[in-house]
PDB file of C-alpha atoms and ligand atoms in Angstrom:
ATOM      1  CA  LEU A   1     -40.380-113.550-150.146  1.00  0.00           C
ATOM      2  CA  HIS A   2     -42.594-114.359-147.183  1.00  0.00           C
ATOM      3  CA  ASP A   3     -44.878-111.434-148.116  1.00  0.00           C
ATOM      4  CA  ILE A   4     -45.303-112.683-151.650  1.00  0.00           C
ATOM      5  CA  THR A   5     -46.112-116.230-150.496  1.00  0.00           C
ATOM      6  CA  GLU A   6     -48.617-114.818-148.007  1.00  0.00           C
ATOM      7  CA  ARG A   7     -50.207-112.620-150.693  1.00  0.00           C
ATOM      8  CA  LYS A   8     -50.452-115.585-153.067  1.00  0.00           C
ATOM      9  CA  ARG A   9     -52.133-117.655-150.343  1.00  0.00           C
ATOM     10  CA  VAL A  10     -54.697-114.910-149.637  1.00  0.00           C
ATOM     11  CA  GLU A  11     -55.343-114.428-153.358  1.00  0.00           C
ATOM     12  CA  LYS A  12     -55.858-118.171-153.782  1.00  0.00           C
ATOM     13  CA  GLU A  13     -58.268-118.298-150.847  1.00  0.00           C
ATOM     14  CA  LEU A  14     -60.201-115.309-152.173  1.00  0.00           C
ATOM     15  CA  SER A  15     -60.454-116.822-155.604  1.00  0.00           C
ATOM     16  CA  MET A  16     -61.673-120.134-154.132  1.00  0.00           C
ATOM     17  CA  ALA A  17     -64.256-118.307-152.002  1.00  0.00           C
ATOM     18  CA  LEU A  18     -65.448-116.415-155.058  1.00  0.00           C
ATOM     19  CA  HIS A  19     -65.669-119.635-157.027  1.00  0.00           C
ATOM     20  CA  THR A  20     -67.701-121.288-154.240  1.00  0.00           C
ATOM     21  CA  ALA A  21     -70.031-118.261-154.035  1.00  0.00           C
ATOM     22  CA  LEU A  22     -70.566-118.237-157.804  1.00  0.00           C
ATOM     23  CA  GLU A  23     -71.188-121.980-157.804  1.00  0.00           C
ATOM     24  CA  ALA A  24     -73.704-121.610-154.943  1.00  0.00           C
ATOM     25  CA  SER A  25     -75.466-118.838-156.815  1.00  0.00           C
ATOM     26  CA  ARG A  26     -75.569-120.955-159.976  1.00  0.00           C
ATOM     27  CA  VAL A  27     -77.000-123.958-158.083  1.00  0.00           C
ATOM     28  CA  LYS A  28     -79.598-121.724-156.385  1.00  0.00           C
ATOM     29  CA  SER A  29     -80.601-120.270-159.717  1.00  0.00           C
ATOM     30  CA  GLN A  30     -80.807-123.725-161.338  1.00  0.00           C
ATOM     31  CA  PHE A  31     -82.966-124.932-158.454  1.00  0.00           C
ATOM     32  CA  LEU A  32     -85.296-121.915-158.658  1.00  0.00           C
ATOM     33  CA  THR A  33     -85.554-122.317-162.428  1.00  0.00           C
ATOM     34  CA  MET A  34     -86.471-125.980-162.083  1.00  0.00           C
ATOM     35  CA  VAL A  35     -89.021-125.394-159.314  1.00  0.00           C
ATOM     36  CA  SER A  36     -90.593-122.490-161.190  1.00  0.00           C
ATOM     37  CA  HIS A  37     -90.968-124.569-164.350  1.00  0.00           C
ATOM     38  CA  GLU A  38     -92.450-127.456-162.376  1.00  0.00           C
ATOM     39  CA  ILE A  39     -94.995-125.128-160.742  1.00  0.00           C
ATOM     40  CA  ARG A  40     -95.852-123.359-163.970  1.00  0.00           C
ATOM     41  CA  THR A  41     -97.111-126.438-165.797  1.00  0.00           C
ATOM     42  CA  PRO A  42     -99.877-127.523-163.373  1.00  0.00           C
ATOM     43  CA  LEU A  43    -100.693-123.886-162.649  1.00  0.00           C
ATOM     44  CA  THR A  44    -101.320-123.176-166.331  1.00  0.00           C
ATOM     45  CA  ALA A  45    -103.682-126.175-166.360  1.00  0.00           C
ATOM     46  CA  ILE A  46    -105.578-124.834-163.320  1.00  0.00           C
ATOM     47  CA  ILE A  47    -105.978-121.375-164.885  1.00  0.00           C
ATOM     48  CA  GLY A  48    -106.991-122.914-168.222  1.00  0.00           C
ATOM     49  CA  ILE A  49    -109.697-125.017-166.574  1.00  0.00           C
ATOM     50  CA  ALA A  50    -110.972-122.006-164.595  1.00  0.00           C
ATOM     51  CA  GLU A  51    -111.289-120.133-167.911  1.00  0.00           C
ATOM     52  CA  VAL A  52    -113.217-123.048-169.471  1.00  0.00           C
ATOM     53  CA  LEU A  53    -115.495-123.292-166.422  1.00  0.00           C
ATOM     54  CA  LYS A  54    -116.320-119.578-166.688  1.00  0.00           C
ATOM     55  CA  GLU A  55    -117.878-120.226-170.079  1.00  0.00           C
ATOM     56  CA  THR A  56    -120.288-122.880-168.704  1.00  0.00           C
ATOM     57  CA  PRO A  57    -123.646-122.142-167.054  1.00  0.00           C
ATOM     58  CA  LEU A  58    -122.936-121.401-163.370  1.00  0.00           C
ATOM     59  CA  THR A  59    -124.868-120.146-160.385  1.00  0.00           C
ATOM     60  CA  LEU A  60    -123.810-116.759-158.984  1.00  0.00           C
ATOM     61  CA  GLU A  61    -122.002-118.469-156.136  1.00  0.00           C
ATOM     62  CA  GLN A  62    -120.136-120.807-158.472  1.00  0.00           C
ATOM     63  CA  GLN A  63    -119.136-117.833-160.656  1.00  0.00           C
ATOM     64  CA  LYS A  64    -117.677-116.148-157.598  1.00  0.00           C
ATOM     65  CA  TYR A  65    -115.589-119.230-156.729  1.00  0.00           C
ATOM     66  CA  VAL A  66    -114.315-119.651-160.291  1.00  0.00           C
ATOM     67  CA  ASN A  67    -113.294-115.978-160.388  1.00  0.00           C
ATOM     68  CA  VAL A  68    -111.362-116.405-157.140  1.00  0.00           C
ATOM     69  CA  LEU A  69    -109.682-119.505-158.598  1.00  0.00           C
ATOM     70  CA  GLU A  70    -108.674-117.667-161.778  1.00  0.00           C
ATOM     71  CA  THR A  71    -107.389-114.559-159.979  1.00  0.00           C
ATOM     72  CA  ALA A  72    -105.407-116.597-157.437  1.00  0.00           C
ATOM     73  CA  GLY A  73    -103.930-118.722-160.227  1.00  0.00           C
ATOM     74  CA  ASN A  74    -102.875-115.660-162.216  1.00  0.00           C
ATOM     75  CA  THR A  75    -101.344-114.011-159.140  1.00  0.00           C
ATOM     76  CA  LEU A  76     -99.321-117.146-158.458  1.00  0.00           C
ATOM     77  CA  LEU A  77     -98.233-117.335-162.100  1.00  0.00           C
ATOM     78  CA  ILE A  78     -96.960-113.739-161.982  1.00  0.00           C
ATOM     79  CA  LEU A  79     -95.037-114.539-158.790  1.00  0.00           C
ATOM     80  CA  VAL A  80     -93.481-117.674-160.290  1.00  0.00           C
ATOM     81  CA  ASN A  81     -92.494-115.805-163.469  1.00  0.00           C
ATOM     82  CA  ASP A  82     -91.030-112.964-161.383  1.00  0.00           C
ATOM     83  CA  ILE A  83     -88.962-115.372-159.273  1.00  0.00           C
ATOM     84  CA  LEU A  84     -87.732-117.076-162.435  1.00  0.00           C
ATOM     85  CA  ASP A  85     -86.728-113.751-164.016  1.00  0.00           C
ATOM     86  CA  PHE A  86     -85.149-112.464-160.837  1.00  0.00           C
ATOM     87  CA  SER A  87     -83.033-115.570-160.318  1.00  0.00           C
ATOM     88  CA  LYS A  88     -81.911-115.398-163.964  1.00  0.00           C
ATOM     89  CA  VAL A  89     -80.798-111.758-163.720  1.00  0.00           C
ATOM     90  CA  GLU A  90     -79.119-112.328-160.350  1.00  0.00           C
ATOM     91  CA  SER A  91     -77.124-115.314-161.579  1.00  0.00           C
ATOM     92  CA  GLY A  92     -76.235-113.638-164.864  1.00  0.00           C
ATOM     93  CA  THR A  93     -77.970-116.320-166.937  1.00  0.00           C
ATOM     94  CA  LEU A  94     -80.545-114.033-168.526  1.00  0.00           C
ATOM     95  CA  SER A  95     -79.705-113.300-172.129  1.00  0.00           C
ATOM     96  CA  LEU A  96     -81.174-110.388-174.044  1.00  0.00           C
ATOM     97  CA  ASP A  97     -82.406-110.456-177.627  1.00  0.00           C
ATOM     98  CA  GLN A  98     -80.833-108.138-180.162  1.00  0.00           C
ATOM     99  CA  VAL A  99     -83.441-107.563-182.842  1.00  0.00           C
ATOM    100  CA  HIS A 100     -84.675-104.691-184.975  1.00  0.00           C
ATOM    101  CA  PHE A 101     -87.997-103.225-183.803  1.00  0.00           C
ATOM    102  CA  ASP A 102     -90.096-100.073-183.994  1.00  0.00           C
ATOM    103  CA  ILE A 103     -90.197 -98.261-180.650  1.00  0.00           C
ATOM    104  CA  ARG A 104     -93.399 -96.340-181.478  1.00  0.00           C
ATOM    105  CA  GLU A 105     -95.301 -99.560-182.273  1.00  0.00           C
ATOM    106  CA  LEU A 106     -94.007-101.191-179.101  1.00  0.00           C
ATOM    107  CA  VAL A 107     -95.087 -98.221-176.966  1.00  0.00           C
ATOM    108  CA  GLU A 108     -98.514 -98.141-178.618  1.00  0.00           C
ATOM    109  CA  LYS A 109     -99.094-101.807-177.682  1.00  0.00           C
ATOM    110  CA  ALA A 110     -97.866-101.326-174.093  1.00  0.00           C
ATOM    111  CA  ILE A 111    -100.112 -98.281-173.671  1.00  0.00           C
ATOM    112  CA  ALA A 112    -103.114-100.153-175.088  1.00  0.00           C
ATOM    113  CA  ALA A 113    -102.567-102.874-172.472  1.00  0.00           C
ATOM    114  CA  ALA A 114    -102.319-100.360-169.611  1.00  0.00           C
ATOM    115  CA  ALA A 115    -105.128 -98.099-170.883  1.00  0.00           C
ATOM    116  CA  VAL A 116    -107.908-100.464-169.804  1.00  0.00           C
ATOM    117  CA  ARG A 117    -106.963-100.228-166.131  1.00  0.00           C
ATOM    118  CA  ALA A 118    -106.330 -96.469-166.367  1.00  0.00           C
ATOM    119  CA  GLY A 119    -109.756 -96.005-167.979  1.00  0.00           C
ATOM    120  CA  GLU A 120    -111.462 -97.989-165.207  1.00  0.00           C
ATOM    121  CA  LYS A 121    -109.926 -95.608-162.662  1.00  0.00           C
ATOM    122  CA  GLY A 122    -110.769 -92.502-164.704  1.00  0.00           C
ATOM    123  CA  LEU A 123    -107.083 -91.597-165.189  1.00  0.00           C
ATOM    124  CA  THR A 124    -105.668 -89.877-168.267  1.00  0.00           C
ATOM    125  CA  LEU A 125    -102.847 -91.871-169.871  1.00  0.00           C
ATOM    126  CA  THR A 126    -100.725 -90.003-172.414  1.00  0.00           C
ATOM    127  CA  VAL A 127     -97.532 -90.577-174.385  1.00  0.00           C
ATOM    128  CA  GLU A 128     -95.091 -87.996-175.693  1.00  0.00           C
ATOM    129  CA  ILE A 129     -92.331 -89.287-177.952  1.00  0.00           C
ATOM    130  CA  MET A 130     -89.988 -86.569-179.236  1.00  0.00           C
ATOM    131  CA  PRO A 131     -89.885 -86.482-183.048  1.00  0.00           C
ATOM    132  CA  ASP A 132     -86.099 -86.993-183.169  1.00  0.00           C
ATOM    133  CA  VAL A 133     -86.344 -90.370-181.380  1.00  0.00           C
ATOM    134  CA  PRO A 134     -85.416 -92.931-184.061  1.00  0.00           C
ATOM    135  CA  SER A 135     -88.187 -95.441-184.794  1.00  0.00           C
ATOM    136  CA  GLY A 136     -86.110 -98.441-185.786  1.00  0.00           C
ATOM    137  CA  ILE A 137     -83.759 -99.587-183.044  1.00  0.00           C
ATOM    138  CA  MET A 138     -81.900-102.750-182.027  1.00  0.00           C
ATOM    139  CA  GLY A 139     -82.618-104.300-178.662  1.00  0.00           C
ATOM    140  CA  ASP A 140     -84.902-106.646-176.725  1.00  0.00           C
ATOM    141  CA  PRO A 141     -88.533-105.612-177.357  1.00  0.00           C
ATOM    142  CA  GLY A 142     -90.026-108.216-174.986  1.00  0.00           C
ATOM    143  CA  ARG A 143     -87.930-107.096-172.032  1.00  0.00           C
ATOM    144  CA  LEU A 144     -88.495-103.401-172.829  1.00  0.00           C
ATOM    145  CA  THR A 145     -92.261-104.046-172.831  1.00  0.00           C
ATOM    146  CA  GLN A 146     -91.930-105.825-169.474  1.00  0.00           C
ATOM    147  CA  ILE A 147     -90.113-102.809-167.951  1.00  0.00           C
ATOM    148  CA  LEU A 148     -92.596-100.300-169.385  1.00  0.00           C
ATOM    149  CA  LEU A 149     -95.628-102.296-168.242  1.00  0.00           C
ATOM    150  CA  ASN A 150     -94.200-102.772-164.744  1.00  0.00           C
ATOM    151  CA  ILE A 151     -93.713 -99.033-164.257  1.00  0.00           C
ATOM    152  CA  LEU A 152     -96.930 -98.012-166.012  1.00  0.00           C
ATOM    153  CA  GLU A 153     -98.991-100.516-164.031  1.00  0.00           C
ATOM    154  CA  ASN A 154     -97.431 -99.294-160.770  1.00  0.00           C
ATOM    155  CA  ALA A 155     -98.134 -95.677-161.753  1.00  0.00           C
ATOM    156  CA  ILE A 156    -101.788 -96.541-162.423  1.00  0.00           C
ATOM    157  CA  LYS A 157    -102.067 -98.735-159.318  1.00  0.00           C
ATOM    158  CA  PHE A 158    -100.785 -96.017-156.963  1.00  0.00           C
ATOM    159  CA  THR A 159    -102.733 -93.108-158.514  1.00  0.00           C
ATOM    160  CA  GLU A 160    -106.350 -92.427-157.589  1.00  0.00           C
ATOM    161  CA  ARG A 161    -106.928 -89.313-159.698  1.00  0.00           C
ATOM    162  CA  GLY A 162    -105.086 -87.264-162.287  1.00  0.00           C
ATOM    163  CA  GLU A 163    -102.765 -88.556-164.967  1.00  0.00           C
ATOM    164  CA  VAL A 164     -99.955 -90.831-165.979  1.00  0.00           C
ATOM    165  CA  VAL A 165     -97.583 -89.558-168.691  1.00  0.00           C
ATOM    166  CA  LEU A 166     -94.928 -91.546-170.532  1.00  0.00           C
ATOM    167  CA  ARG A 167     -92.235 -89.425-172.202  1.00  0.00           C
ATOM    168  CA  ILE A 168     -89.409 -90.643-174.418  1.00  0.00           C
ATOM    169  CA  LYS A 169     -86.545 -88.554-175.752  1.00  0.00           C
ATOM    170  CA  ASN A 170     -82.925 -88.947-176.810  1.00  0.00           C
ATOM    171  CA  ASN A 171     -80.821 -89.154-173.678  1.00  0.00           C
ATOM    172  CA  PRO A 172     -79.090 -85.766-173.404  1.00  0.00           C
ATOM    173  CA  ASP A 173     -76.299 -87.361-171.297  1.00  0.00           C
ATOM    174  CA  ALA A 174     -75.459 -90.176-173.734  1.00  0.00           C
ATOM    175  CA  LYS A 175     -72.119 -89.755-175.470  1.00  0.00           C
ATOM    176  CA  ASP A 176     -73.388 -91.142-178.758  1.00  0.00           C
ATOM    177  CA  ASP A 177     -76.880 -90.915-180.197  1.00  0.00           C
ATOM    178  CA  GLU A 178     -77.897 -94.433-179.198  1.00  0.00           C
ATOM    179  CA  GLY A 179     -79.329 -93.654-175.786  1.00  0.00           C
ATOM    180  CA  LEU A 180     -82.974 -93.023-174.942  1.00  0.00           C
ATOM    181  CA  LEU A 181     -84.391 -91.491-171.786  1.00  0.00           C
ATOM    182  CA  PHE A 182     -87.812 -92.723-170.629  1.00  0.00           C
ATOM    183  CA  SER A 183     -89.848 -91.092-167.875  1.00  0.00           C
ATOM    184  CA  ILE A 184     -93.176 -92.126-166.405  1.00  0.00           C
ATOM    185  CA  SER A 185     -94.863 -89.525-164.204  1.00  0.00           C
ATOM    186  CA  ASP A 186     -97.946 -89.990-162.074  1.00  0.00           C
ATOM    187  CA  THR A 187    -100.045 -87.846-159.752  1.00  0.00           C
ATOM    188  CA  GLY A 188    -100.379 -90.635-157.188  1.00  0.00           C
ATOM    189  CA  ILE A 189     -99.632 -91.298-153.527  1.00  0.00           C
ATOM    190  CA  GLY A 190     -95.857 -90.774-153.895  1.00  0.00           C
ATOM    191  CA  ILE A 191     -93.076 -92.534-151.968  1.00  0.00           C
ATOM    192  CA  SER A 192     -91.537 -91.380-148.688  1.00  0.00           C
ATOM    193  CA  GLU A 193     -87.903 -90.247-148.737  1.00  0.00           C
ATOM    194  CA  GLU A 194     -86.644 -93.133-146.596  1.00  0.00           C
ATOM    195  CA  LYS A 195     -88.370 -95.740-148.783  1.00  0.00           C
ATOM    196  CA  LEU A 196     -86.928 -94.293-151.965  1.00  0.00           C
ATOM    197  CA  ASN A 197     -83.562 -95.923-151.152  1.00  0.00           C
ATOM    198  CA  THR A 198     -84.891 -99.460-151.000  1.00  0.00           C
ATOM    199  CA  ILE A 199     -87.483 -99.355-153.739  1.00  0.00           C
ATOM    200  CA  PHE A 200     -85.274-101.196-156.259  1.00  0.00           C
ATOM    201  CA  ASP A 201     -84.365-103.981-153.793  1.00  0.00           C
ATOM    202  CA  SER A 202     -86.060-107.367-154.101  1.00  0.00           C
ATOM    203  CA  PHE A 203     -89.301-108.061-152.246  1.00  0.00           C
ATOM    204  CA  THR A 204     -89.756-104.445-151.120  1.00  0.00           C
ATOM    205  CA  GLN A 205     -93.163-103.137-150.695  1.00  0.00           C
ATOM    206  CA  VAL A 206     -93.459 -99.879-148.983  1.00  0.00           C
ATOM    207  CA  ASP A 207     -95.417-101.327-146.098  1.00  0.00           C
ATOM    208  CA  SER A 208     -97.622-104.274-145.379  1.00  0.00           C
ATOM    209  CA  SER A 209    -100.842-102.253-145.329  1.00  0.00           C
ATOM    210  CA  ILE A 210     -99.977-101.010-148.832  1.00  0.00           C
ATOM    211  CA  ARG A 211     -99.321-104.605-149.816  1.00  0.00           C
ATOM    212  CA  ARG A 212    -102.734-105.664-148.557  1.00  0.00           C
ATOM    213  CA  LYS A 213    -104.438-102.792-150.349  1.00  0.00           C
ATOM    214  CA  TYR A 214    -102.632-103.014-153.705  1.00  0.00           C
ATOM    215  CA  GLY A 215    -101.193-106.556-153.929  1.00  0.00           C
ATOM    216  CA  GLY A 216     -98.009-107.270-155.920  1.00  0.00           C
ATOM    217  CA  THR A 217     -94.849-109.240-155.307  1.00  0.00           C
ATOM    218  CA  GLY A 218     -92.331-106.461-154.629  1.00  0.00           C
ATOM    219  CA  LEU A 219     -90.086-107.925-157.332  1.00  0.00           C
ATOM    220  CA  GLY A 220     -91.180-105.848-160.323  1.00  0.00           C
ATOM    221  CA  LEU A 221     -88.845-102.872-159.832  1.00  0.00           C
ATOM    222  CA  ALA A 222     -85.947-105.092-158.732  1.00  0.00           C
ATOM    223  CA  ILE A 223     -86.242-107.008-162.013  1.00  0.00           C
ATOM    224  CA  SER A 224     -86.877-103.916-164.156  1.00  0.00           C
ATOM    225  CA  SER A 225     -83.914-101.968-162.779  1.00  0.00           C
ATOM    226  CA  ARG A 226     -81.594-104.943-163.322  1.00  0.00           C
ATOM    227  CA  LEU A 227     -82.893-105.431-166.864  1.00  0.00           C
ATOM    228  CA  VAL A 228     -82.184-101.748-167.521  1.00  0.00           C
ATOM    229  CA  ASN A 229     -78.607-102.239-166.211  1.00  0.00           C
ATOM    230  CA  LEU A 230     -78.187-105.215-168.551  1.00  0.00           C
ATOM    231  CA  MET A 231     -79.296-102.912-171.378  1.00  0.00           C
ATOM    232  CA  GLY A 232     -76.510-100.481-170.509  1.00  0.00           C
ATOM    233  CA  GLY A 233     -78.718 -97.979-168.692  1.00  0.00           C
ATOM    234  CA  ARG A 234     -79.869 -97.033-165.215  1.00  0.00           C
ATOM    235  CA  MET A 235     -83.156 -96.423-163.409  1.00  0.00           C
ATOM    236  CA  TRP A 236     -83.982 -93.865-160.755  1.00  0.00           C
ATOM    237  CA  VAL A 237     -87.013 -92.190-159.207  1.00  0.00           C
ATOM    238  CA  GLU A 238     -88.063 -88.788-157.922  1.00  0.00           C
ATOM    239  CA  SER A 239     -91.118 -88.622-155.722  1.00  0.00           C
ATOM    240  CA  THR A 240     -93.026 -86.414-153.317  1.00  0.00           C
ATOM    241  CA  GLN A 241     -95.603 -87.944-151.012  1.00  0.00           C
ATOM    242  CA  GLY A 242     -99.123 -86.872-151.840  1.00  0.00           C
ATOM    243  CA  ILE A 243     -97.983 -85.234-155.097  1.00  0.00           C
ATOM    244  CA  GLY A 244     -96.702 -88.046-157.275  1.00  0.00           C
ATOM    245  CA  SER A 245     -93.690 -89.917-158.630  1.00  0.00           C
ATOM    246  CA  THR A 246     -91.565 -89.931-161.758  1.00  0.00           C
ATOM    247  CA  PHE A 247     -89.599 -93.032-162.681  1.00  0.00           C
ATOM    248  CA  TYR A 248     -86.742 -92.501-165.145  1.00  0.00           C
ATOM    249  CA  PHE A 249     -84.653 -94.985-167.055  1.00  0.00           C
ATOM    250  CA  THR A 250     -82.089 -94.827-169.813  1.00  0.00           C
ATOM    251  CA  ILE A 251     -81.296 -97.572-172.287  1.00  0.00           C
ATOM    252  CA  LYS A 252     -78.581 -97.874-174.882  1.00  0.00           C
ATOM    253  CA  PHE A 253     -79.865 -99.200-178.181  1.00  0.00           C
ATOM    254  CA  GLY A 254     -77.913-100.187-181.254  1.00  0.00           C
ATOM    255  CA  SER A 255     -78.846 -98.840-184.667  1.00  0.00           C
ATOM    256  CA  PRO A 256     -80.143-101.539-186.983  1.00  0.00           C
ATOM    257  CA  SER A 257     -78.277-102.371-190.167  1.00  0.00           C
ATOM    258  CA  MET A 258     -80.002-103.301-193.429  1.00  0.00           C
ATOM    259  CA  ASP A 259     -79.721-107.081-192.925  1.00  0.00           C
ATOM    260  CA  ASP A 260     -81.121-107.214-189.381  1.00  0.00           C
ATOM    261  CA  PRO A 261     -84.457-109.028-189.254  1.00  0.00           C
ATOM    262  CA  TYR A 262     -87.421-106.773-188.484  1.00  0.00           C
ATOM    263  CA  ILE A 263     -89.537-108.098-185.611  1.00  0.00           C
ATOM    264  CA  ILE A 264     -92.551-105.911-184.883  1.00  0.00           C
TER     265      ILE A 264
HETATM  266  P1  LIG B 301     -95.051-104.561-156.686  1.00  0.00           P
HETATM  267  O1  LIG B 301     -95.198-105.806-157.459  1.00  0.00           O
HETATM  268  O2  LIG B 301     -95.367-104.710-155.246  1.00  0.00           O
HETATM  269  O3  LIG B 301     -95.706-103.365-157.307  1.00  0.00           O
HETATM  270  P2  LIG B 301     -92.583-103.240-157.342  1.00  0.00           P
HETATM  271  O4  LIG B 301     -91.166-103.672-157.179  1.00  0.00           O
HETATM  272  O5  LIG B 301     -93.060-102.975-158.722  1.00  0.00           O
HETATM  273  O6  LIG B 301     -93.462-104.337-156.654  1.00  0.00           O
HETATM  274  O7  LIG B 301     -92.815-101.947-156.429  1.00  0.00           O
HETATM  275  C1  LIG B 301     -92.343-101.941-155.099  1.00  0.00           C
HETATM  276  C2  LIG B 301     -93.094-100.940-154.260  1.00  0.00           C
HETATM  277  O8  LIG B 301     -92.739 -99.609-154.638  1.00  0.00           O
HETATM  278  C3  LIG B 301     -94.608-100.988-154.431  1.00  0.00           C
HETATM  279  O9  LIG B 301     -95.194-101.995-153.651  1.00  0.00           O
HETATM  280  C4  LIG B 301     -94.993 -99.590-153.955  1.00  0.00           C
HETATM  281  O10 LIG B 301     -95.040 -99.534-152.551  1.00  0.00           O
HETATM  282  C5  LIG B 301     -93.831 -98.727-154.429  1.00  0.00           C
HETATM  283  N1  LIG B 301     -94.151 -98.050-155.714  1.00  0.00           N
HETATM  284  C6  LIG B 301     -93.768 -98.450-156.956  1.00  0.00           C
HETATM  285  N2  LIG B 301     -94.208 -97.589-157.909  1.00  0.00           N
HETATM  286  C7  LIG B 301     -94.887 -96.619-157.265  1.00  0.00           C
HETATM  287  C8  LIG B 301     -95.587 -95.425-157.677  1.00  0.00           C
HETATM  288  N3  LIG B 301     -95.675 -95.065-158.978  1.00  0.00           N
HETATM  289  N4  LIG B 301     -96.156 -94.664-156.711  1.00  0.00           N
HETATM  290  C9  LIG B 301     -96.069 -95.002-155.403  1.00  0.00           C
HETATM  291  N5  LIG B 301     -95.434 -96.106-154.946  1.00  0.00           N
HETATM  292  C10 LIG B 301     -94.844 -96.911-155.839  1.00  0.00           C
END
């Protein structure tokens, strides 16, 4: 009898501790959401005004200052959006869309966005989508674009010469035919073996000199890998320093039915 009472007491304490932890996490997330929203509004105004100023006649020196203002504003906006996303995924308050979209169109748009930067660096950017990958799928196109752009932009950022290739095929390990396997390979600087373990943690950047050289918040992969988990998949990476990296992720998509609205 004593054992059972003791076990009940421990269970009750554990459940209360869990409740307190969840409540603390919810409050933290609410606070971060509020602060991020409050920062975003004036920041959008600052960036907007910088953009307007750029269109007015300016001296070379003034142009330089306005460019700094715009770049700093955009960097801060990315950071605020990342913090907002991260706190939402961590607290479990991020909800995913379930809409019908065309994966080939989505990839084409993401590639077009990344191609500018790749072109500036003289890198080849190619896509290979296996013919048996279904075009119409159900899922969250906005979040999938965010994941793809995060990994593609990293691949381009950390590659000085060579190529970046995005491949998509049906996931050979999926039990049903609703899983896709994405891989993004680059011929860039690669990631050391010890850093590979922490690359999906929040605020990791391989080292501070890399941070100074390439910028970034260190939240992109933490958010992307958690989004992939929410989509029923997983993300991993293989990399050799000086040779390049390949990021992989799987996602489970539903098949659309006739009455699902078509988005893009
Ligand atoms: P960031 O915003 O800093 O790019 P990420 O979470 O997207 O944050 O990436 C974390 C770190 O992982 C990067 O700062 C970089 O050091 C390393 N990394 C990510 N992708 C690559 C890649 N393709 N090649 C080499 N290093 C990479």
